[in-house]
PDB file of C-alpha atoms in Angstrom:
ATOM      1  CA  MET A   1    -105.982  90.688  43.514  1.00 67.00           C
ATOM      2  CA  ASN A   2    -107.001  91.566  47.042  1.00 72.00           C
ATOM      3  CA  LEU A   3    -109.574  89.098  48.351  1.00 78.00           C
ATOM      4  CA  VAL A   4    -110.873  89.571  51.857  1.00 82.00           C
ATOM      5  CA  ILE A   5    -113.000  87.091  53.759  1.00 89.00           C
ATOM      6  CA  PRO A   6    -115.772  89.129  55.360  1.00 93.00           C
ATOM      7  CA  ASP A   7    -115.307  89.468  59.103  1.00 95.00           C
ATOM      8  CA  THR A   8    -118.752  89.414  60.676  1.00 96.00           C
ATOM      9  CA  THR A   9    -120.084  87.335  63.546  1.00 96.00           C
ATOM     10  CA  ALA A  10    -122.190  85.284  61.110  1.00 97.00           C
ATOM     11  CA  CYS A  11    -119.159  84.624  58.893  1.00 97.00           C
ATOM     12  CA  ARG A  12    -116.941  83.580  61.777  1.00 97.00           C
ATOM     13  CA  THR A  13    -119.673  81.346  63.191  1.00 97.00           C
ATOM     14  CA  SER A  14    -120.451  79.731  59.828  1.00 97.00           C
ATOM     15  CA  LEU A  15    -116.766  78.829  59.511  1.00 97.00           C
ATOM     16  CA  GLU A  16    -116.926  77.348  63.012  1.00 97.00           C
ATOM     17  CA  VAL A  17    -119.967  75.252  62.023  1.00 97.00           C
ATOM     18  CA  ALA A  18    -118.329  74.091  58.784  1.00 97.00           C
ATOM     19  CA  THR A  19    -115.132  73.217  60.649  1.00 98.00           C
ATOM     20  CA  ALA A  20    -117.063  71.192  63.230  1.00 98.00           C
ATOM     21  CA  PHE A  21    -119.080  69.131  60.749  1.00 97.00           C
ATOM     22  CA  HIS A  22    -117.040  68.904  57.536  1.00 97.00           C
ATOM     23  CA  THR A  23    -114.034  66.809  56.748  1.00 97.00           C
ATOM     24  CA  PRO A  24    -110.904  68.887  56.065  1.00 97.00           C
ATOM     25  CA  ALA A  25    -111.342  68.343  52.301  1.00 97.00           C
ATOM     26  CA  LEU A  26    -114.950  69.587  52.270  1.00 97.00           C
ATOM     27  CA  LEU A  27    -114.063  72.488  54.559  1.00 98.00           C
ATOM     28  CA  ASN A  28    -111.302  73.627  52.198  1.00 97.00           C
ATOM     29  CA  HIS A  29    -113.693  73.183  49.254  1.00 97.00           C
ATOM     30  CA  SER A  30    -116.180  75.496  50.964  1.00 98.00           C
ATOM     31  CA  VAL A  31    -113.560  78.191  51.559  1.00 97.00           C
ATOM     32  CA  ARG A  32    -112.264  77.884  47.990  1.00 97.00           C
ATOM     33  CA  ALA A  33    -115.828  78.142  46.671  1.00 97.00           C
ATOM     34  CA  TYR A  34    -116.131  81.543  48.332  1.00 97.00           C
ATOM     35  CA  LEU A  35    -112.713  82.702  47.155  1.00 96.00           C
ATOM     36  CA  TRP A  36    -113.253  81.621  43.529  1.00 96.00           C
ATOM     37  CA  ALA A  37    -116.674  83.326  43.551  1.00 96.00           C
ATOM     38  CA  ALA A  38    -115.373  86.548  45.084  1.00 96.00           C
ATOM     39  CA  ALA A  39    -112.448  86.692  42.659  1.00 95.00           C
ATOM     40  CA  TYR A  40    -114.708  86.096  39.669  1.00 95.00           C
ATOM     41  CA  ALA A  41    -117.080  88.837  40.859  1.00 95.00           C
ATOM     42  CA  GLN A  42    -114.263  91.279  41.598  1.00 93.00           C
ATOM     43  CA  GLU A  43    -112.691  90.834  38.162  1.00 93.00           C
ATOM     44  CA  ARG A  44    -116.041  91.409  36.435  1.00 94.00           C
ATOM     45  CA  GLY A  45    -117.448  94.162  38.640  1.00 95.00           C
ATOM     46  CA  ILE A  46    -120.317  91.993  39.917  1.00 96.00           C
ATOM     47  CA  SER A  47    -121.911  93.343  43.085  1.00 96.00           C
ATOM     48  CA  PHE A  48    -122.807  90.768  45.722  1.00 97.00           C
ATOM     49  CA  ASP A  49    -123.552  90.458  49.419  1.00 97.00           C
ATOM     50  CA  ALA A  50    -120.235  89.152  50.776  1.00 96.00           C
ATOM     51  CA  GLU A  51    -121.629  87.963  54.102  1.00 97.00           C
ATOM     52  CA  LEU A  52    -124.528  86.105  52.469  1.00 97.00           C
ATOM     53  CA  LEU A  53    -122.231  84.476  49.905  1.00 98.00           C
ATOM     54  CA  TYR A  54    -119.629  83.489  52.504  1.00 98.00           C
ATOM     55  CA  VAL A  55    -122.161  81.976  54.927  1.00 98.00           C
ATOM     56  CA  SER A  56    -123.829  80.127  52.053  1.00 98.00           C
ATOM     57  CA  ALA A  57    -120.472  78.829  50.827  1.00 98.00           C
ATOM     58  CA  MET A  58    -119.559  77.576  54.303  1.00 98.00           C
ATOM     59  CA  LEU A  59    -122.898  75.785  54.712  1.00 98.00           C
ATOM     60  CA  HIS A  60    -123.670  74.682  51.135  1.00 97.00           C
ATOM     61  CA  ASP A  61    -122.494  71.066  51.532  1.00 97.00           C
ATOM     62  CA  LEU A  62    -123.594  70.478  55.124  1.00 96.00           C
ATOM     63  CA  GLY A  63    -126.339  68.203  53.784  1.00 95.00           C
ATOM     64  CA  LEU A  64    -123.533  65.787  52.847  1.00 96.00           C
ATOM     65  CA  ALA A  65    -122.277  65.651  56.462  1.00 95.00           C
ATOM     66  CA  THR A  66    -123.512  62.662  58.441  1.00 92.00           C
ATOM     67  CA  ALA A  67    -125.116  64.894  61.076  1.00 93.00           C
ATOM     68  CA  PHE A  68    -127.318  66.657  58.496  1.00 95.00           C
ATOM     69  CA  ASP A  69    -127.766  64.037  55.751  1.00 93.00           C
ATOM     70  CA  ASN A  70    -131.544  63.878  55.409  1.00 89.00           C
ATOM     71  CA  HIS A  71    -132.929  60.560  54.188  1.00 86.00           C
ATOM     72  CA  SER A  72    -135.836  62.127  52.300  1.00 89.00           C
ATOM     73  CA  VAL A  73    -134.630  65.360  50.674  1.00 94.00           C
ATOM     74  CA  PRO A  74    -131.687  66.211  48.422  1.00 95.00           C
ATOM     75  CA  PHE A  75    -128.562  67.333  50.240  1.00 96.00           C
ATOM     76  CA  GLU A  76    -128.802  70.894  48.911  1.00 96.00           C
ATOM     77  CA  GLU A  77    -132.304  71.252  50.373  1.00 96.00           C
ATOM     78  CA  ALA A  78    -131.103  69.853  53.706  1.00 96.00           C
ATOM     79  CA  GLY A  79    -128.219  72.344  53.621  1.00 96.00           C
ATOM     80  CA  GLY A  80    -130.686  75.128  52.839  1.00 97.00           C
ATOM     81  CA  HIS A  81    -132.730  74.171  55.896  1.00 96.00           C
ATOM     82  CA  VAL A  82    -129.575  74.270  58.029  1.00 96.00           C
ATOM     83  CA  ALA A  83    -128.783  77.734  56.647  1.00 97.00           C
ATOM     84  CA  TRP A  84    -132.281  78.948  57.479  1.00 97.00           C
ATOM     85  CA  VAL A  85    -131.906  77.751  61.074  1.00 97.00           C
ATOM     86  CA  PHE A  86    -128.375  79.169  61.243  1.00 97.00           C
ATOM     87  CA  GLY A  87    -129.697  82.537  60.054  1.00 97.00           C
ATOM     88  CA  ALA A  88    -132.375  82.486  62.739  1.00 97.00           C
ATOM     89  CA  GLY A  89    -129.678  81.919  65.356  1.00 96.00           C
ATOM     90  CA  ALA A  90    -127.670  84.769  63.845  1.00 96.00           C
ATOM     91  CA  GLY A  91    -130.660  87.083  64.228  1.00 97.00           C
ATOM     92  CA  TRP A  92    -131.201  87.457  60.495  1.00 98.00           C
ATOM     93  CA  PRO A  93    -134.677  88.480  59.331  1.00 98.00           C
ATOM     94  CA  VAL A  94    -136.748  85.755  57.668  1.00 98.00           C
ATOM     95  CA  GLU A  95    -136.074  87.136  54.176  1.00 97.00           C
ATOM     96  CA  ARG A  96    -132.292  86.872  54.642  1.00 98.00           C
ATOM     97  CA  ARG A  97    -132.590  83.339  56.040  1.00 97.00           C
ATOM     98  CA  GLN A  98    -134.642  82.398  52.997  1.00 98.00           C
ATOM     99  CA  ARG A  99    -132.041  83.944  50.686  1.00 98.00           C
ATOM    100  CA  ALA A 100    -129.284  81.825  52.249  1.00 98.00           C
ATOM    101  CA  ALA A 101    -131.403  78.711  51.759  1.00 97.00           C
ATOM    102  CA  GLU A 102    -132.080  79.681  48.120  1.00 97.00           C
ATOM    103  CA  VAL A 103    -128.414  80.332  47.373  1.00 97.00           C
ATOM    104  CA  ILE A 104    -127.549  76.866  48.671  1.00 97.00           C
ATOM    105  CA  VAL A 105    -130.322  75.141  46.715  1.00 96.00           C
ATOM    106  CA  HIS A 106    -129.447  77.106  43.573  1.00 95.00           C
ATOM    107  CA  HIS A 107    -125.774  76.079  43.677  1.00 95.00           C
ATOM    108  CA  MET A 108    -126.848  72.721  42.210  1.00 93.00           C
ATOM    109  CA  TRP A 109    -128.700  74.245  39.254  1.00 93.00           C
ATOM    110  CA  ASP A 110    -127.220  74.157  35.751  1.00 89.00           C
ATOM    111  CA  GLU A 111    -127.410  77.935  35.584  1.00 90.00           C
ATOM    112  CA  VAL A 112    -128.498  80.710  37.937  1.00 94.00           C
ATOM    113  CA  ASP A 113    -129.507  84.121  36.595  1.00 92.00           C
ATOM    114  CA  LEU A 114    -126.978  86.739  37.713  1.00 93.00           C
ATOM    115  CA  GLU A 115    -129.539  89.555  37.814  1.00 91.00           C
ATOM    116  CA  GLN A 116    -132.046  87.626  39.929  1.00 93.00           C
ATOM    117  CA  ASP A 117    -129.607  85.886  42.277  1.00 95.00           C
ATOM    118  CA  PRO A 118    -125.993  87.103  42.139  1.00 97.00           C
ATOM    119  CA  GLU A 119    -124.921  85.038  45.170  1.00 97.00           C
ATOM    120  CA  GLY A 120    -126.556  81.879  43.791  1.00 97.00           C
ATOM    121  CA  HIS A 121    -124.965  82.543  40.404  1.00 96.00           C
ATOM    122  CA  LEU A 122    -121.538  82.975  41.951  1.00 97.00           C
ATOM    123  CA  LEU A 123    -121.815  79.891  44.195  1.00 97.00           C
ATOM    124  CA  GLU A 124    -123.070  77.720  41.326  1.00 97.00           C
ATOM    125  CA  LEU A 125    -120.166  78.929  39.196  1.00 96.00           C
ATOM    126  CA  SER A 126    -117.483  78.564  41.876  1.00 96.00           C
ATOM    127  CA  THR A 127    -118.545  75.118  43.087  1.00 97.00           C
ATOM    128  CA  GLY A 128    -118.481  73.936  39.476  1.00 95.00           C
ATOM    129  CA  MET A 129    -114.968  75.340  39.160  1.00 94.00           C
ATOM    130  CA  ASP A 130    -113.792  73.608  42.297  1.00 96.00           C
ATOM    131  CA  ILE A 131    -115.465  70.223  41.793  1.00 96.00           C
ATOM    132  CA  SER A 132    -115.333  69.566  38.063  1.00 93.00           C
ATOM    133  CA  GLY A 133    -112.881  72.206  36.880  1.00 91.00           C
ATOM    134  CA  ARG A 134    -115.481  74.015  34.780  1.00 90.00           C
ATOM    135  CA  ASN A 135    -114.304  77.534  33.824  1.00 89.00           C
ATOM    136  CA  THR A 136    -111.105  77.316  35.869  1.00 91.00           C
ATOM    137  CA  GLU A 137    -109.416  79.462  33.224  1.00 90.00           C
ATOM    138  CA  ALA A 138    -111.385  82.336  34.792  1.00 89.00           C
ATOM    139  CA  ILE A 139    -109.256  82.008  37.955  1.00 89.00           C
ATOM    140  CA  PRO A 140    -106.038  84.042  37.629  1.00 89.00           C
ATOM    141  CA  ALA A 141    -103.025  81.709  37.802  1.00 90.00           C
ATOM    142  CA  ASP A 142    -101.384  83.487  40.734  1.00 92.00           C
ATOM    143  CA  LEU A 143    -104.612  83.392  42.746  1.00 92.00           C
ATOM    144  CA  ARG A 144    -105.143  79.715  41.914  1.00 93.00           C
ATOM    145  CA  GLU A 145    -101.651  78.898  43.167  1.00 94.00           C
ATOM    146  CA  GLU A 146    -102.048  80.943  46.352  1.00 94.00           C
ATOM    147  CA  VAL A 147    -105.484  79.568  47.252  1.00 94.00           C
ATOM    148  CA  LEU A 148    -104.557  75.939  46.540  1.00 96.00           C
ATOM    149  CA  ALA A 149    -101.431  76.302  48.689  1.00 95.00           C
ATOM    150  CA  ARG A 150    -103.405  77.732  51.587  1.00 95.00           C
ATOM    151  CA  TYR A 151    -106.490  75.505  51.187  1.00 96.00           C
ATOM    152  CA  PRO A 152    -105.233  72.273  49.575  1.00 97.00           C
ATOM    153  CA  ARG A 153    -107.596  69.802  47.942  1.00 96.00           C
ATOM    154  CA  LEU A 154    -106.743  66.908  50.320  1.00 95.00           C
ATOM    155  CA  GLY A 155    -108.274  64.163  48.175  1.00 94.00           C
ATOM    156  CA  LEU A 156    -111.517  66.068  47.588  1.00 95.00           C
ATOM    157  CA  ALA A 157    -112.220  64.376  44.241  1.00 94.00           C
ATOM    158  CA  LYS A 158    -112.482  60.860  45.660  1.00 95.00           C
ATOM    159  CA  GLU A 159    -114.403  61.984  48.750  1.00 94.00           C
ATOM    160  CA  PHE A 160    -116.847  64.144  46.802  1.00 94.00           C
ATOM    161  CA  VAL A 161    -117.648  61.466  44.234  1.00 95.00           C
ATOM    162  CA  ALA A 162    -118.263  58.974  47.063  1.00 93.00           C
ATOM    163  CA  CYS A 163    -120.641  61.451  48.746  1.00 95.00           C
ATOM    164  CA  PHE A 164    -122.578  61.984  45.523  1.00 94.00           C
ATOM    165  CA  GLU A 165    -122.709  58.273  44.738  1.00 94.00           C
ATOM    166  CA  SER A 166    -124.166  57.679  48.200  1.00 93.00           C
ATOM    167  CA  GLN A 167    -126.747  60.416  47.623  1.00 93.00           C
ATOM    168  CA  ALA A 168    -127.590  58.988  44.194  1.00 92.00           C
ATOM    169  CA  GLU A 169    -128.071  55.480  45.559  1.00 93.00           C
ATOM    170  CA  ARG A 170    -130.377  56.600  48.347  1.00 93.00           C
ATOM    171  CA  LYS A 171    -132.083  59.486  46.490  1.00 93.00           C
ATOM    172  CA  PRO A 172    -131.958  58.559  42.797  1.00 93.00           C
ATOM    173  CA  ASP A 173    -134.337  61.363  41.778  1.00 93.00           C
ATOM    174  CA  SER A 174    -132.090  64.058  43.282  1.00 94.00           C
ATOM    175  CA  LEU A 175    -129.808  66.321  41.260  1.00 93.00           C
ATOM    176  CA  ALA A 176    -126.877  64.419  42.782  1.00 94.00           C
ATOM    177  CA  GLY A 177    -128.348  61.275  41.196  1.00 92.00           C
ATOM    178  CA  THR A 178    -128.649  63.053  37.862  1.00 93.00           C
ATOM    179  CA  PHE A 179    -125.041  64.258  38.099  1.00 94.00           C
ATOM    180  CA  VAL A 180    -123.735  60.760  38.917  1.00 94.00           C
ATOM    181  CA  ARG A 181    -125.628  59.224  35.991  1.00 95.00           C
ATOM    182  CA  GLY A 182    -124.338  62.055  33.793  1.00 94.00           C
ATOM    183  CA  GLY A 183    -120.673  61.195  34.344  1.00 93.00           C
ATOM    184  CA  LEU A 184    -119.704  63.214  37.409  1.00 93.00           C
ATOM    185  CA  ALA A 185    -116.830  60.882  38.321  1.00 93.00           C
ATOM    186  CA  ALA A 186    -115.122  61.377  34.952  1.00 94.00           C
ATOM    187  CA  ARG A 187    -115.534  65.166  35.074  1.00 92.00           C
ATOM    188  CA  VAL A 188    -114.147  65.329  38.612  1.00 94.00           C
ATOM    189  CA  ALA A 189    -111.192  63.105  37.659  1.00 93.00           C
ATOM    190  CA  ALA A 190    -110.334  65.500  34.822  1.00 91.00           C
ATOM    191  CA  ASN A 191    -110.344  68.638  37.023  1.00 93.00           C
ATOM    192  CA  PRO A 192    -107.219  70.690  36.209  1.00 92.00           C
ATOM    193  CA  LEU A 193    -107.105  71.942  39.826  1.00 91.00           C
ATOM    194  CA  ASP A 194    -105.938  68.464  40.835  1.00 89.00           C
ATOM    195  CA  ARG A 195    -102.896  68.628  38.568  1.00 84.00           C
TER     196      ARG A 195
END
C-alpha cells in the first residue's frame, strides 16, 4: 500500500503546529490517525480531501494541549476553533475553515455519515482505531507494523486516559465525560495496537 502524506503548505504548517504544542505521544497519534484513515479510504475506494483530512488530523486534539484547553467548551470544539483560525492564516475560504472545524468536532461522534462528511467519517473511524483499537482488523498487518515502527505509541494509552479524565472532571457534560463514564480506560487498555 502506497500512502503519501500530502505535501502542501497547510499540511507542513499543521504538522509544525502539532509538533510545537503536542507531546510526542499525541503527535504520533495524530499522524497515525491520518495514516489509518487514508489507508482505510484507499482500500475501499473512498474519495476524500487529503489536505483537509491531514490538517484536521494534526489539529484534532489541540484542545487537549495546555495552551488551547478551554475551560468552558469541550476539547473538540476548542480544537475546531483552532482549526478555523489556522485555516484563516492559511488563506482558506470561510467554507473550508468551517469544514476543518466540523471534521474535528465530528471525530468525537459515535458515527459520521460517509456521504455527508467523508473526512469526518474517516477521522472518527481512525481515531477510534488508534485510541481504543476499534476496527483495527481493517488495518493491513504490514501497514500496522510499518506505521507503529515509524510513529510509536510512546505511552499514549496512559496519557490519553489522563487527558480525558481531566476533561471529564472539569466538563462532565462533554463527550469526553460521557466516554470516561462509559469505560474508556478499559477499552484503551485492551487496544491490540499496544500489544
